[in-house]
PDB file of C-alpha atoms in Angstrom:
ATOM      1  CA  UNK A  67      12.307 -11.164 -11.441  1.00 39.00           C
ATOM      2  CA  UNK A  68      14.377  -9.318 -13.948  1.00 36.00           C
ATOM      3  CA  UNK A  69      13.534  -6.990 -16.772  1.00 38.00           C
ATOM      4  CA  UNK A  70      15.892  -6.812 -19.724  1.00 41.00           C
ATOM      5  CA  UNK A  71      16.587  -3.546 -21.616  1.00 45.00           C
ATOM      6  CA  UNK A  72      13.919  -0.957 -20.951  1.00 50.00           C
ATOM      7  CA  UNK A  73      11.457  -3.794 -20.343  1.00 58.00           C
ATOM      8  CA  UNK A  74       7.700  -3.633 -20.937  1.00 69.00           C
ATOM      9  CA  UNK A  75       6.197  -0.216 -21.710  1.00 69.00           C
ATOM     10  CA  UNK A  76       4.793   0.066 -18.201  1.00 69.00           C
ATOM     11  CA  UNK A  77       8.379  -0.196 -16.761  1.00 81.00           C
ATOM     12  CA  UNK A  78      10.023   2.381 -18.966  1.00 85.00           C
ATOM     13  CA  UNK A  79      11.736   5.070 -16.913  1.00 85.00           C
ATOM     14  CA  UNK A  80       9.958   7.939 -18.600  1.00 85.00           C
ATOM     15  CA  UNK A  81       6.510   6.370 -17.709  1.00 87.00           C
ATOM     16  CA  UNK A  82       7.542   5.443 -14.130  1.00 89.00           C
ATOM     17  CA  UNK A  83       8.903   8.992 -13.473  1.00 88.00           C
ATOM     18  CA  UNK A  84       5.329  10.327 -13.977  1.00 89.00           C
ATOM     19  CA  UNK A  85       4.116   8.329 -10.999  1.00 90.00           C
ATOM     20  CA  UNK A  86       4.290   9.663  -7.414  1.00 87.00           C
ATOM     21  CA  UNK A  87       6.498   7.061  -5.833  1.00 90.00           C
ATOM     22  CA  UNK A  88       9.120   7.281  -8.628  1.00 92.00           C
ATOM     23  CA  UNK A  89       9.249  11.078  -9.078  1.00 90.00           C
ATOM     24  CA  UNK A  90      12.566  11.613  -7.346  1.00 90.00           C
ATOM     25  CA  UNK A  91      14.370   8.772  -9.170  1.00 93.00           C
ATOM     26  CA  UNK A  92      16.509   9.565 -12.298  1.00 93.00           C
ATOM     27  CA  UNK A  93      16.084   7.423 -15.497  1.00 92.00           C
ATOM     28  CA  UNK A  94      19.306   5.383 -14.676  1.00 93.00           C
ATOM     29  CA  UNK A  95      18.152   4.787 -11.141  1.00 94.00           C
ATOM     30  CA  UNK A  96      14.806   3.598 -12.511  1.00 93.00           C
ATOM     31  CA  UNK A  97      16.423   1.210 -14.935  1.00 91.00           C
ATOM     32  CA  UNK A  98      18.553  -0.347 -12.125  1.00 92.00           C
ATOM     33  CA  UNK A  99      15.540  -0.592  -9.928  1.00 93.00           C
ATOM     34  CA  UNK A 100      13.326  -2.278 -12.419  1.00 90.00           C
ATOM     35  CA  UNK A 101      16.179  -4.679 -13.073  1.00 89.00           C
ATOM     36  CA  UNK A 102      15.777  -5.780  -9.415  1.00 91.00           C
ATOM     37  CA  UNK A 103      11.967  -6.237  -9.623  1.00 91.00           C
ATOM     38  CA  UNK A 104       9.395  -6.995 -12.249  1.00 90.00           C
ATOM     39  CA  UNK A 105       5.968  -6.323 -13.672  1.00 92.00           C
ATOM     40  CA  UNK A 106       3.045  -8.338 -12.478  1.00 93.00           C
ATOM     41  CA  UNK A 107      -0.573  -8.256 -13.776  1.00 95.00           C
ATOM     42  CA  UNK A 108      -3.627  -8.959 -11.629  1.00 95.00           C
ATOM     43  CA  UNK A 109      -7.144  -9.721 -12.773  1.00 96.00           C
ATOM     44  CA  UNK A 110     -10.269  -8.259 -11.252  1.00 96.00           C
ATOM     45  CA  UNK A 111     -10.791  -9.679  -7.740  1.00 94.00           C
ATOM     46  CA  UNK A 112      -7.365 -11.380  -7.665  1.00 94.00           C
ATOM     47  CA  UNK A 113      -5.723 -11.299  -4.209  1.00 91.00           C
ATOM     48  CA  UNK A 114      -2.234 -10.085  -3.502  1.00 89.00           C
ATOM     49  CA  UNK A 115      -2.509 -10.912   0.289  1.00 87.00           C
ATOM     50  CA  UNK A 116      -5.092 -12.481   2.505  1.00 87.00           C
ATOM     51  CA  UNK A 117      -5.740 -11.063   6.022  1.00 87.00           C
ATOM     52  CA  UNK A 118      -4.491 -13.241   8.886  1.00 81.00           C
ATOM     53  CA  UNK A 119      -2.190 -15.417   6.692  1.00 81.00           C
ATOM     54  CA  UNK A 120       1.611 -15.587   6.619  1.00 70.00           C
ATOM     55  CA  UNK A 121       1.888 -17.371   3.174  1.00 66.00           C
ATOM     56  CA  UNK A 122       1.852 -14.267   0.898  1.00 68.00           C
ATOM     57  CA  UNK A 123       4.905 -13.205  -0.895  1.00 71.00           C
ATOM     58  CA  UNK A 124       6.980 -10.578   0.988  1.00 83.00           C
ATOM     59  CA  UNK A 125       6.940  -7.880  -1.709  1.00 88.00           C
ATOM     60  CA  UNK A 126       6.765  -4.142  -2.053  1.00 91.00           C
ATOM     61  CA  UNK A 127       4.573  -3.148  -4.935  1.00 92.00           C
ATOM     62  CA  UNK A 128       3.803   0.157  -6.641  1.00 94.00           C
ATOM     63  CA  UNK A 129       0.629   0.397  -8.577  1.00 95.00           C
ATOM     64  CA  UNK A 130       1.317   1.299 -12.245  1.00 95.00           C
ATOM     65  CA  UNK A 131      -2.244   0.976 -13.566  1.00 94.00           C
ATOM     66  CA  UNK A 132      -5.523   0.023 -12.009  1.00 95.00           C
ATOM     67  CA  UNK A 133      -6.529  -0.082  -8.354  1.00 96.00           C
ATOM     68  CA  UNK A 134      -5.852  -2.164  -5.266  1.00 96.00           C
ATOM     69  CA  UNK A 135      -8.085  -2.230  -2.220  1.00 94.00           C
ATOM     70  CA  UNK A 136      -7.107  -2.993   1.359  1.00 92.00           C
ATOM     71  CA  UNK A 137      -9.937  -4.807   3.005  1.00 92.00           C
ATOM     72  CA  UNK A 138     -10.127  -5.566   6.661  1.00 89.00           C
ATOM     73  CA  UNK A 139     -12.630  -7.573   8.688  1.00 87.00           C
ATOM     74  CA  UNK A 140     -14.631  -5.534  11.048  1.00 82.00           C
ATOM     75  CA  UNK A 141     -16.581  -8.412  12.491  1.00 74.00           C
ATOM     76  CA  UNK A 142     -16.598 -11.997  11.353  1.00 72.00           C
ATOM     77  CA  UNK A 143     -19.448 -11.332   8.933  1.00 76.00           C
ATOM     78  CA  UNK A 144     -18.343  -7.813   7.796  1.00 84.00           C
ATOM     79  CA  UNK A 145     -15.464  -6.271   5.992  1.00 84.00           C
ATOM     80  CA  UNK A 146     -14.519  -2.804   5.156  1.00 88.00           C
ATOM     81  CA  UNK A 147     -12.325  -1.235   2.516  1.00 89.00           C
ATOM     82  CA  UNK A 148      -9.855   0.695   4.588  1.00 87.00           C
ATOM     83  CA  UNK A 149      -7.573   2.050   1.854  1.00 89.00           C
ATOM     84  CA  UNK A 150      -7.498   2.192  -2.004  1.00 93.00           C
ATOM     85  CA  UNK A 151      -4.258   2.428  -3.857  1.00 94.00           C
ATOM     86  CA  UNK A 152      -4.032   3.953  -7.347  1.00 94.00           C
ATOM     87  CA  UNK A 153      -1.274   4.577  -9.834  1.00 94.00           C
ATOM     88  CA  UNK A 154       1.887   5.728  -8.120  1.00 92.00           C
ATOM     89  CA  UNK A 155       0.959   4.422  -4.659  1.00 93.00           C
ATOM     90  CA  UNK A 156       3.153   1.834  -2.861  1.00 92.00           C
ATOM     91  CA  UNK A 157       1.976  -1.038  -0.756  1.00 90.00           C
ATOM     92  CA  UNK A 158       3.083  -4.214   0.799  1.00 88.00           C
ATOM     93  CA  UNK A 159       5.373  -2.634   3.467  1.00 83.00           C
ATOM     94  CA  UNK A 160       3.222  -3.949   6.320  1.00 77.00           C
ATOM     95  CA  UNK A 161       4.457  -7.474   5.620  1.00 83.00           C
ATOM     96  CA  UNK A 162       7.649  -6.707   3.750  1.00 85.00           C
ATOM     97  CA  UNK A 163       9.600  -5.691   6.815  1.00 84.00           C
ATOM     98  CA  UNK A 164       8.366  -8.268   9.257  1.00 84.00           C
ATOM     99  CA  UNK A 165       6.985 -11.879   9.247  1.00 82.00           C
ATOM    100  CA  UNK A 166       3.717 -11.036  10.854  1.00 84.00           C
ATOM    101  CA  UNK A 167       0.538 -12.254   9.228  1.00 85.00           C
ATOM    102  CA  UNK A 168      -1.084  -9.929   6.821  1.00 86.00           C
ATOM    103  CA  UNK A 169      -3.268  -7.332   8.628  1.00 87.00           C
ATOM    104  CA  UNK A 170      -5.394  -6.813   5.489  1.00 89.00           C
ATOM    105  CA  UNK A 171      -6.674  -8.586   2.292  1.00 89.00           C
ATOM    106  CA  UNK A 172      -5.340  -6.842  -0.717  1.00 92.00           C
ATOM    107  CA  UNK A 173      -7.285  -7.340  -3.959  1.00 93.00           C
ATOM    108  CA  UNK A 174      -7.238  -5.947  -7.483  1.00 95.00           C
ATOM    109  CA  UNK A 175     -10.242  -3.923  -8.553  1.00 95.00           C
ATOM    110  CA  UNK A 176     -10.493  -4.424 -12.315  1.00 95.00           C
ATOM    111  CA  UNK A 177      -7.177  -5.276 -14.017  1.00 96.00           C
ATOM    112  CA  UNK A 178      -4.138  -3.896 -12.338  1.00 95.00           C
ATOM    113  CA  UNK A 179      -0.455  -3.845 -13.196  1.00 95.00           C
ATOM    114  CA  UNK A 180       2.102  -3.331 -10.466  1.00 94.00           C
ATOM    115  CA  UNK A 181       5.831  -3.136 -10.149  1.00 94.00           C
ATOM    116  CA  UNK A 182       6.955  -5.662  -7.479  1.00 93.00           C
ATOM    117  CA  UNK A 183      10.288  -6.243  -5.734  1.00 92.00           C
ATOM    118  CA  UNK A 184      10.642  -9.096  -3.306  1.00 91.00           C
ATOM    119  CA  UNK A 185      12.498  -8.985  -0.001  1.00 90.00           C
ATOM    120  CA  UNK A 186      15.503 -10.960  -1.277  1.00 91.00           C
ATOM    121  CA  UNK A 187      15.790  -8.845  -4.395  1.00 94.00           C
ATOM    122  CA  UNK A 188      15.761  -5.827  -2.180  1.00 93.00           C
ATOM    123  CA  UNK A 189      18.407  -7.201   0.095  1.00 93.00           C
ATOM    124  CA  UNK A 190      20.617  -7.717  -3.039  1.00 95.00           C
ATOM    125  CA  UNK A 191      19.900  -4.191  -4.136  1.00 94.00           C
ATOM    126  CA  UNK A 192      21.070  -2.955  -0.616  1.00 94.00           C
ATOM    127  CA  UNK A 193      24.230  -4.909  -0.843  1.00 95.00           C
ATOM    128  CA  UNK A 194      25.074  -3.881  -4.448  1.00 95.00           C
ATOM    129  CA  UNK A 195      23.567  -0.448  -4.651  1.00 94.00           C
ATOM    130  CA  UNK A 196      23.103   0.991  -1.205  1.00 95.00           C
ATOM    131  CA  UNK A 197      22.452   4.581  -2.321  1.00 95.00           C
ATOM    132  CA  UNK A 198      19.672   3.434  -4.521  1.00 95.00           C
ATOM    133  CA  UNK A 199      18.229   1.199  -1.737  1.00 94.00           C
ATOM    134  CA  UNK A 200      18.372   4.113   0.570  1.00 94.00           C
ATOM    135  CA  UNK A 201      16.468   6.253  -1.918  1.00 94.00           C
ATOM    136  CA  UNK A 202      13.702   3.605  -2.125  1.00 93.00           C
ATOM    137  CA  UNK A 203      13.533   3.496   1.747  1.00 92.00           C
ATOM    138  CA  UNK A 204      13.226   7.256   1.829  1.00 92.00           C
ATOM    139  CA  UNK A 205      10.398   7.231  -0.782  1.00 91.00           C
ATOM    140  CA  UNK A 206       8.742   4.464   1.417  1.00 90.00           C
ATOM    141  CA  UNK A 207       9.032   6.709   4.496  1.00 89.00           C
ATOM    142  CA  UNK A 208       7.390   9.586   2.664  1.00 89.00           C
ATOM    143  CA  UNK A 209       4.518   7.408   1.659  1.00 87.00           C
ATOM    144  CA  UNK A 210       4.063   6.088   5.197  1.00 83.00           C
ATOM    145  CA  UNK A 211       4.187   9.585   6.600  1.00 83.00           C
ATOM    146  CA  UNK A 212       1.559  10.774   4.048  1.00 82.00           C
ATOM    147  CA  UNK A 213      -0.665   7.798   4.961  1.00 77.00           C
ATOM    148  CA  UNK A 214      -0.164   8.477   8.655  1.00 81.00           C
ATOM    149  CA  UNK A 215      -1.059  12.088   8.216  1.00 80.00           C
ATOM    150  CA  UNK A 216      -4.233  11.107   6.403  1.00 77.00           C
ATOM    151  CA  UNK A 217      -5.077   8.564   9.156  1.00 77.00           C
ATOM    152  CA  UNK A 218      -4.524  11.227  11.857  1.00 79.00           C
ATOM    153  CA  UNK A 219      -6.813  13.550   9.993  1.00 81.00           C
ATOM    154  CA  UNK A 220      -9.575  10.894   9.848  1.00 78.00           C
ATOM    155  CA  UNK A 221      -9.166  10.158  13.485  1.00 80.00           C
ATOM    156  CA  UNK A 222      -9.409  13.810  14.369  1.00 84.00           C
ATOM    157  CA  UNK A 223     -12.621  14.092  12.260  1.00 82.00           C
ATOM    158  CA  UNK A 224     -14.133  10.986  13.866  1.00 82.00           C
ATOM    159  CA  UNK A 225     -13.248  12.208  17.388  1.00 86.00           C
ATOM    160  CA  UNK A 226     -14.921  15.635  16.620  1.00 83.00           C
ATOM    161  CA  UNK A 227     -18.003  13.732  15.301  1.00 86.00           C
ATOM    162  CA  UNK A 228     -18.138  11.508  18.515  1.00 84.00           C
ATOM    163  CA  UNK A 229     -17.869  14.628  20.758  1.00 84.00           C
ATOM    164  CA  UNK A 230     -20.629  16.365  18.770  1.00 86.00           C
ATOM    165  CA  UNK A 231     -22.790  13.214  19.021  1.00 84.00           C
ATOM    166  CA  UNK A 232     -22.240  13.134  22.747  1.00 83.00           C
ATOM    167  CA  UNK A 233     -23.352  16.732  23.106  1.00 83.00           C
ATOM    168  CA  UNK A 234     -26.547  15.999  21.089  1.00 79.00           C
ATOM    169  CA  UNK A 235     -27.254  12.938  23.178  1.00 82.00           C
ATOM    170  CA  UNK A 236     -26.928  15.019  26.344  1.00 82.00           C
ATOM    171  CA  UNK A 237     -29.609  17.409  25.111  1.00 84.00           C
ATOM    172  CA  UNK A 238     -32.146  14.666  24.516  1.00 82.00           C
ATOM    173  CA  UNK A 239     -34.957  14.301  27.154  1.00 79.00           C
ATOM    174  CA  UNK A 240     -34.640  11.103  28.998  1.00 71.00           C
ATOM    175  CA  UNK A 241     -37.717   9.044  29.582  1.00 57.00           C
ATOM    176  CA  UNK A 242     -38.397   8.883  33.229  1.00 55.00           C
ATOM    177  CA  UNK A 243     -40.634   6.529  35.009  1.00 56.00           C
ATOM    178  CA  UNK A 244     -42.597   8.534  37.606  1.00 52.00           C
TER     179      UNK A 244
END
């Protein structure tokens, strides 16, 4: 995937720099980075990955426009949206760095446009421009830390709710057979 010149309007450095993931990149770095990846459009409901499969492309993607949902099966008959990505959010790293099956289904909500870079293209970027690849990895780490922090906050809130529920249950009168 290569983009010539400044590429499509969605990949122009001045537009990308407004999005969270790309904020710390200079315009020349963004031009080099977009030269390693490309723009991809997804229709409403189109899948980027399917939970439990290994056949998806191994790509990192940054949402430029639209929304992507991470859906996970709770039980065979039920699924839950566990994460929603919007403009400036990065995804795909759960399968980008390993060959495990996708832990989630990723689907477009409405029309979405994303910047994608494949594993092979990223390896070439690491070989040719290690400082830029390092900056991408640092931005990925920041995104993962932010998500982990949000997850830990949800876990703490759920734990507090469970403890409160337990206290309420202990105060309920138990039906006794006399």
